Short mmCIF file of C-alpha atoms in Angstrom, two decimals:
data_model
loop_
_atom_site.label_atom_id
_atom_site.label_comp_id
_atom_site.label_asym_id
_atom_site.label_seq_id
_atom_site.Cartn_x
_atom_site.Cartn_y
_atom_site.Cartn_z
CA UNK A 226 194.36 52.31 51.75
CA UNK A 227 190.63 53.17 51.49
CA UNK A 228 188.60 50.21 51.50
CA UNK A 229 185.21 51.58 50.23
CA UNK A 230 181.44 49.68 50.28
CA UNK A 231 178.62 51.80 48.69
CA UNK A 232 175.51 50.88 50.38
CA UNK A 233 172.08 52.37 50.65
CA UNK A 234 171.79 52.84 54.04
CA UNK A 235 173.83 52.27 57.13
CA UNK A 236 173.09 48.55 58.45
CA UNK A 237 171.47 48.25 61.81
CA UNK A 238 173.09 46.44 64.67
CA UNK A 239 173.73 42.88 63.58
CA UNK A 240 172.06 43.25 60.64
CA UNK A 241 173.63 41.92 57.11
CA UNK A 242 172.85 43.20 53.87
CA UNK A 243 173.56 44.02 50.66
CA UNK A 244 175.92 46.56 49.13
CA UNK A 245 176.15 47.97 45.22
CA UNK A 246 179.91 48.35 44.93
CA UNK A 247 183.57 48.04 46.36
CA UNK A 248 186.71 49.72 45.66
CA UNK A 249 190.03 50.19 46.83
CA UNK A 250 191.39 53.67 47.05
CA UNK A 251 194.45 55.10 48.01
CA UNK A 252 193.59 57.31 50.96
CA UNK A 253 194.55 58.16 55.00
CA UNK A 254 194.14 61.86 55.70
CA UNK A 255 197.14 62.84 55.25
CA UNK A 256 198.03 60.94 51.68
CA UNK A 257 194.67 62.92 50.41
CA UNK A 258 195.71 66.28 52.05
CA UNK A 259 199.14 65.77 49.96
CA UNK A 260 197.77 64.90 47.06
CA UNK A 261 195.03 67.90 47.22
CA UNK A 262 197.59 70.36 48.08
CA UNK A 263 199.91 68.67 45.23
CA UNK A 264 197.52 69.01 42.46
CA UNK A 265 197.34 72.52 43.59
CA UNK A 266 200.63 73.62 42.47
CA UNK A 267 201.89 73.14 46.35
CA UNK A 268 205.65 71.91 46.61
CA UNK A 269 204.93 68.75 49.06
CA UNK A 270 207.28 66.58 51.28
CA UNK A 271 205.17 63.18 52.71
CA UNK A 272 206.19 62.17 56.41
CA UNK A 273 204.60 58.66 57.63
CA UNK A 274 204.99 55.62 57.31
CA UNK A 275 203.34 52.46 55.09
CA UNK A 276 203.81 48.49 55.70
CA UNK A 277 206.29 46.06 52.92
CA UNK A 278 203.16 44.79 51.36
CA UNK A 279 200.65 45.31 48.16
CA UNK A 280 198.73 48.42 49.52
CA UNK A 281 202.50 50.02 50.91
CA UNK A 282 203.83 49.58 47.37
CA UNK A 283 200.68 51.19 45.77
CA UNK A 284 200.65 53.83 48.20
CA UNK A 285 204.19 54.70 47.28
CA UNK A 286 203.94 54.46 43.74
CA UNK A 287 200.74 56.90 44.06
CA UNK A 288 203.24 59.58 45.98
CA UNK A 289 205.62 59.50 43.56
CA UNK A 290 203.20 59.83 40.76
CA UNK A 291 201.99 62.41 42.32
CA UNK A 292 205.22 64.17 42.97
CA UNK A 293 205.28 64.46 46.26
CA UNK A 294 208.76 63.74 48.30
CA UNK A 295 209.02 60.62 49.84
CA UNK A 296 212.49 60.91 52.43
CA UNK A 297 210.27 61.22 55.22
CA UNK A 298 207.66 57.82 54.44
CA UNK A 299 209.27 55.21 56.29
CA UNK A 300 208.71 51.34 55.63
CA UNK A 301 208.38 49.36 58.36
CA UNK A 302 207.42 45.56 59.42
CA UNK A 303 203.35 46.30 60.48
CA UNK A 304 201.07 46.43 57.51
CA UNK A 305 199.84 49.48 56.29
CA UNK A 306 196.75 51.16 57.03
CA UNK A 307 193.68 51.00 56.32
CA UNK A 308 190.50 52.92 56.63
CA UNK A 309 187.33 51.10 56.29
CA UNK A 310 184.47 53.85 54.34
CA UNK A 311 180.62 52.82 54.01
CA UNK A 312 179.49 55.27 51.81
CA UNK A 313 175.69 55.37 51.34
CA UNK A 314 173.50 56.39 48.35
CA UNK A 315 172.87 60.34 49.83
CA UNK A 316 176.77 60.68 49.42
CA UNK A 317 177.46 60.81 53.42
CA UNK A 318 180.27 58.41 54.64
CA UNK A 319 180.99 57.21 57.92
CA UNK A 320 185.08 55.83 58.13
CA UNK A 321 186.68 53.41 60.58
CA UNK A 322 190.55 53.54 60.60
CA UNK A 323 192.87 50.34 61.21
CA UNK A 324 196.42 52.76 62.25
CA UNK A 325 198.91 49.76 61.34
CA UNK A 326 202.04 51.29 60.30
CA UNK A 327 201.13 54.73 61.00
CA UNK A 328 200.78 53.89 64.66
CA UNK A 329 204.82 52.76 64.54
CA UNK A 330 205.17 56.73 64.26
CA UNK A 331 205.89 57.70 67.80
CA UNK A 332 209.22 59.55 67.39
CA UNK A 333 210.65 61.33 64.13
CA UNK A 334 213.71 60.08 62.35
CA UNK A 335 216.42 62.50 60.91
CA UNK A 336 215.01 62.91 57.61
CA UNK A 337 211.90 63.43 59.07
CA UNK A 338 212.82 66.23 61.49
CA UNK A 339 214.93 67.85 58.48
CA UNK A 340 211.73 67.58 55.83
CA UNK A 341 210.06 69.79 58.61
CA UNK A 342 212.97 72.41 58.94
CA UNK A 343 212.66 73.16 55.14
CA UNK A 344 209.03 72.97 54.98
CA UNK A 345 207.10 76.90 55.26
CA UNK A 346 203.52 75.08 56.27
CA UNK A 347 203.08 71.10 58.41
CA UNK A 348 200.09 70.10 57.73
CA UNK A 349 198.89 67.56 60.50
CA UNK A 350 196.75 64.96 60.94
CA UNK A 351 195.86 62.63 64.32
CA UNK A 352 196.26 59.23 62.15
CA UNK A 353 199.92 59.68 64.14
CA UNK A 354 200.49 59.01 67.21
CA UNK A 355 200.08 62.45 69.24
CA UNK A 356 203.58 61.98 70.59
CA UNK A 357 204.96 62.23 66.93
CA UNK A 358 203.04 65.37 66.10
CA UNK A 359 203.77 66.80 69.81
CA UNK A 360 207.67 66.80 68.31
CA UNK A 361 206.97 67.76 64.82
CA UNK A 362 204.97 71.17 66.31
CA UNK A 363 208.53 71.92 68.70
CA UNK A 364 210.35 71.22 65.73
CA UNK A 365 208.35 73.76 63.49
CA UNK A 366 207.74 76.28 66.09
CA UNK A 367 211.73 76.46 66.04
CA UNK A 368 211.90 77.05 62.87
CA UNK A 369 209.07 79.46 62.14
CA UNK A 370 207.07 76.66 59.93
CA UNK A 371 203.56 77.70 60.23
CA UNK A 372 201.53 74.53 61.66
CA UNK A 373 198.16 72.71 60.79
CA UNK A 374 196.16 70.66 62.14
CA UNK A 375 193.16 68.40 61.35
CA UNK A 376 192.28 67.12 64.74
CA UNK A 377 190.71 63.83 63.05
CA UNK A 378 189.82 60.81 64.37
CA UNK A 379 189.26 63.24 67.50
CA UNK A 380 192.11 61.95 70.34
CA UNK A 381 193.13 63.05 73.35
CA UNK A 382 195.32 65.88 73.32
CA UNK A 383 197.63 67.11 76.12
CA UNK A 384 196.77 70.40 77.42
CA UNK A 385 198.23 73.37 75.56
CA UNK A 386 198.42 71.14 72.23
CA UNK A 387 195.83 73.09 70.29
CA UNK A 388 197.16 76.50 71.38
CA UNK A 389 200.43 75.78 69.94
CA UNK A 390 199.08 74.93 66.45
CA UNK A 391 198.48 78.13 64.14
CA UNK A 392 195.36 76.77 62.21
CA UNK A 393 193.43 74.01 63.53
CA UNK A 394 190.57 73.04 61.04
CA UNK A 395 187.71 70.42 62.40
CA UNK A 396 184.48 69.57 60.74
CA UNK A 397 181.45 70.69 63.26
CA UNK A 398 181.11 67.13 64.93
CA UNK A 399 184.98 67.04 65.83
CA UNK A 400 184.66 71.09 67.16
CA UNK A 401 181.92 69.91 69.17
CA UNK A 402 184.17 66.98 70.83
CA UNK A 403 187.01 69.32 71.14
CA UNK A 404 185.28 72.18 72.75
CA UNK A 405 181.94 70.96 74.30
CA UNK A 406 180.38 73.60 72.37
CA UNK A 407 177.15 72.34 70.46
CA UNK A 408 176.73 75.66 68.48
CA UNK A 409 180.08 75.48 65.95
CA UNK A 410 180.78 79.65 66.24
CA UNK A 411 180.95 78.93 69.29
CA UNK A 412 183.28 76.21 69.03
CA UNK A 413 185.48 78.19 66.47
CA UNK A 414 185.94 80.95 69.11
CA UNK A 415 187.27 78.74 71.62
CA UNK A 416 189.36 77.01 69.45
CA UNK A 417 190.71 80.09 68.29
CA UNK A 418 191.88 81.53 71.64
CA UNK A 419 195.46 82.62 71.48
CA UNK A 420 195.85 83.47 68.67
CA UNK A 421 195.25 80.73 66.32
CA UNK A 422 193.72 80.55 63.50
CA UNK A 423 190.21 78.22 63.52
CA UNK A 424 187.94 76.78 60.70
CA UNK A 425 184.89 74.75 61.44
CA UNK A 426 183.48 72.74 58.21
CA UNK A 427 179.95 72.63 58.19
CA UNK A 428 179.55 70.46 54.58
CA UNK A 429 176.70 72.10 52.44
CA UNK A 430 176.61 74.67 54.67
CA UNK A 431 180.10 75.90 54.54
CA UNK A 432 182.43 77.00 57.21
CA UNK A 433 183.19 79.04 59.86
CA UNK A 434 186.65 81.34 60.29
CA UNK A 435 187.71 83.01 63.51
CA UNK A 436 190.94 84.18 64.92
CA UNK A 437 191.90 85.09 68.35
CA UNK A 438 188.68 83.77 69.78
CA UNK A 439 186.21 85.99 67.79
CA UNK A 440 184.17 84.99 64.36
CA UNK A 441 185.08 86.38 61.20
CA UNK A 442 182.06 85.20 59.33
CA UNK A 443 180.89 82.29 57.68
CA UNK A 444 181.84 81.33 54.12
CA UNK A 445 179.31 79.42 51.89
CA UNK A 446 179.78 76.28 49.94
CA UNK A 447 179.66 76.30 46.40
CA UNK A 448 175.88 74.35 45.52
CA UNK A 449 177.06 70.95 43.75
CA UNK A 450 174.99 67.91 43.47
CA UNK A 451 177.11 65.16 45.78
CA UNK A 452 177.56 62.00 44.48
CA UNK A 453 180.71 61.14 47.01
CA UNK A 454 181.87 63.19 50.33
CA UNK A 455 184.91 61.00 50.69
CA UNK A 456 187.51 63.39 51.35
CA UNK A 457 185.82 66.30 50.84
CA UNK A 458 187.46 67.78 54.35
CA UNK A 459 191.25 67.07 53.04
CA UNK A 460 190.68 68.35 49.64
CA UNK A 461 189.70 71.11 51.72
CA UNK A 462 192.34 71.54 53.68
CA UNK A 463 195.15 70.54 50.98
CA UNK A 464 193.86 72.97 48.86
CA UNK A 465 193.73 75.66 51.39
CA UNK A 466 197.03 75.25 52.52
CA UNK A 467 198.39 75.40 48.73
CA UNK A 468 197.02 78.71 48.17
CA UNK A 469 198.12 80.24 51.63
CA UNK A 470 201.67 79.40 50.22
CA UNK A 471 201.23 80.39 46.70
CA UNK A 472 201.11 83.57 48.06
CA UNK A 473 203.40 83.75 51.05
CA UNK A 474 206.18 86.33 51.18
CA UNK A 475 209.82 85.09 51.87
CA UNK A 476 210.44 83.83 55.12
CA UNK A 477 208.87 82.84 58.79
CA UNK A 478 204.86 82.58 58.71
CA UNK A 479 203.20 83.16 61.75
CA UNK A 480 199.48 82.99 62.55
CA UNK A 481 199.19 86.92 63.14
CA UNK A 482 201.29 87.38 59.84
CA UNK A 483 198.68 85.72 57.83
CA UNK A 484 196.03 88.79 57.02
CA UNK A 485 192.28 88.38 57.16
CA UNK A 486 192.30 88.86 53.60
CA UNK A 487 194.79 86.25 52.61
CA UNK A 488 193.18 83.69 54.54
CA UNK A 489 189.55 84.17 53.08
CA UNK A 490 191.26 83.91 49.71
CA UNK A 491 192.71 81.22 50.70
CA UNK A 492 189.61 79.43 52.17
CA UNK A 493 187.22 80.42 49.00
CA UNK A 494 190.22 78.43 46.69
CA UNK A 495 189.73 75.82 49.38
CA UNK A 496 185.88 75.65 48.83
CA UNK A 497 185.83 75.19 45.06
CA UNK A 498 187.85 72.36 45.12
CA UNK A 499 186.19 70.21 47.56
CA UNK A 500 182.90 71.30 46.11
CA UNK A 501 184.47 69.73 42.93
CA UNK A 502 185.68 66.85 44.95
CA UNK A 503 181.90 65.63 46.29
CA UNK A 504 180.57 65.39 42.80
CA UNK A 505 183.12 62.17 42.31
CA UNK A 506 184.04 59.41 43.60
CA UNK A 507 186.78 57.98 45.72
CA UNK A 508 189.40 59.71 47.91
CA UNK A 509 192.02 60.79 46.05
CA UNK A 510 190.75 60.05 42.82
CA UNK A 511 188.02 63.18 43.33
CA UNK A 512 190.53 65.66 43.75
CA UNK A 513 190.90 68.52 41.63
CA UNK A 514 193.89 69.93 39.41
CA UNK A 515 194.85 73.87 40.05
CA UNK A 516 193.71 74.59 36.24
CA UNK A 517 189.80 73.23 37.52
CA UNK A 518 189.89 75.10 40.32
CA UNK A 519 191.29 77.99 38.50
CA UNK A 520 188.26 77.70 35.31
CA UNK A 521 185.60 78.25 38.10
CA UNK A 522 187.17 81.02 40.09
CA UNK A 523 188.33 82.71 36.91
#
């Protein structure tokens, strides 16, 4: 559950002062990517887990409302998460996350493991334990489910980890922790060694796609006055995702079976609704449906 202050500026160390408003929001990256890729038109299965209390029955409710499958959200005894979002009057946001329940996830229960086998596209997040997603990649790679990963909160990973994803999308400041590499083309080469797909979010400035360790350009953002940049990344990345399956053929996806062109189609969808998402507020309540998206790139 998002917990959300709007302030006008970021406090300074021990200072106190006042803010303008406070919300609660359902939220965690991987809830928004859901939802995003939901309202999309995406076919979506939810793997986590939430605690037996108010914000895990909201939380539930909002999946199901939603229509997203629910086999793989487990219940369990610690309470559910929570990320704490200070979002100041420019529209930037700065997030602390309280794992709870979601750090339970260290292995994957049946149903999980069997959501994944059906699935054509996992769509990761590092709110899990790494030892959780470490078994959901084996199982996908085993099944030829393409895999995706939002390396945020930036953790350690174990070496190899990024190479085995297919499309690992960080916003510059998280490319820059991965990679050491200040300058984010830079960054989206490395990340894109061995053949994996990489896209670095700049914000207003766009973002950067390269395969195979070489830049395929950058792709601007859509100009929108922000209000709210809450989520803006995993409407992103939800909505990305949707579109690379709306247009999938039958069958395995790999990361060299995904064309050039398919992917910039897919990442110009992606841009137009997270532009739309910044000019509202909230999490999940910004996202866009497929027939928004749709009026703008019609």
């Amino acid at each position: 559950m998002d917990l959300v202050v709007r302030q006008p500026r970021l406090p300074k160390p021990g200072e106190t002062m006042f803010g303008t408003g406070f919300s609660t929001v359902p939220g965690g990256k991987g809830l928004n990517q859901a939802v995003a890729a939901a309202r999309q038109g995406g076919d979506i299965d939810f793997i986590g887990a939430i605690g037996a209390d108010g914000y895990g029955r909201e939380l539930r409710d909002l999946v199901a409302g939603e229509g997203i499958g629910a086999v793989g959200l487990a219940e369990v005894s610690a309470p559910t998460g929570t990320a704490h979002i200070s979002v100041v009057d420019s529209g930037e946001n700065s997030i602390v996350v309280v794992s709870g329940a979601n750090a339970t996830v260290t292995a994957l229960t049946a149903e999980q493991e069997s959501t994944i086998q059906r699935a054509s596209f996992l769509v990761m997040q590092c709110e899990l334990p790494v030892a959780a997603l470490a078994a959901a990649i084996t199982i996908a790679r085993a099944n030829g489910v393409f895999t995706v990963l939002t390396p945020a909160p930036v953790v350690e990973l174990p070496a190899g980890f990024l190479a085995s994803v297919d499309l690992v999308v960080p916003n510059q400041i998280e490319a820059a922790e991965l990679t050491g590499e200040s300058d984010p083309a830079r960054a989206a080469e490395v990340l894109s060694n061995a053949r994996t797909w990489a896209i670095v979010t700049l914000g207003a400035e766009g973002c950067i796609l390269a395969y195979d360790g070489t830049v395929l350009g950058l792709a601007p953002a859509r100009p929108v006055t922000a209000v709210d940049t809450t989520a803006a990344g995993d409407t992103f990345v939800g909505a990305l995702v949707a579109r690379l399956a709306a247009v999938q053929s039958p069958g395995a996806v790999s990361a060299a079976g995904i064309t050039e062109e398919r992917m910039i189609d897919a990442v110009r969808w992606a841009t137009v609704a997270s532009s739309i998402s910044v000019t509202r507020h909230g999490a999940t309540s910004s996202m866009p449906s497929l027939a928004e998206v749709s009026a703008v790139l019609a």
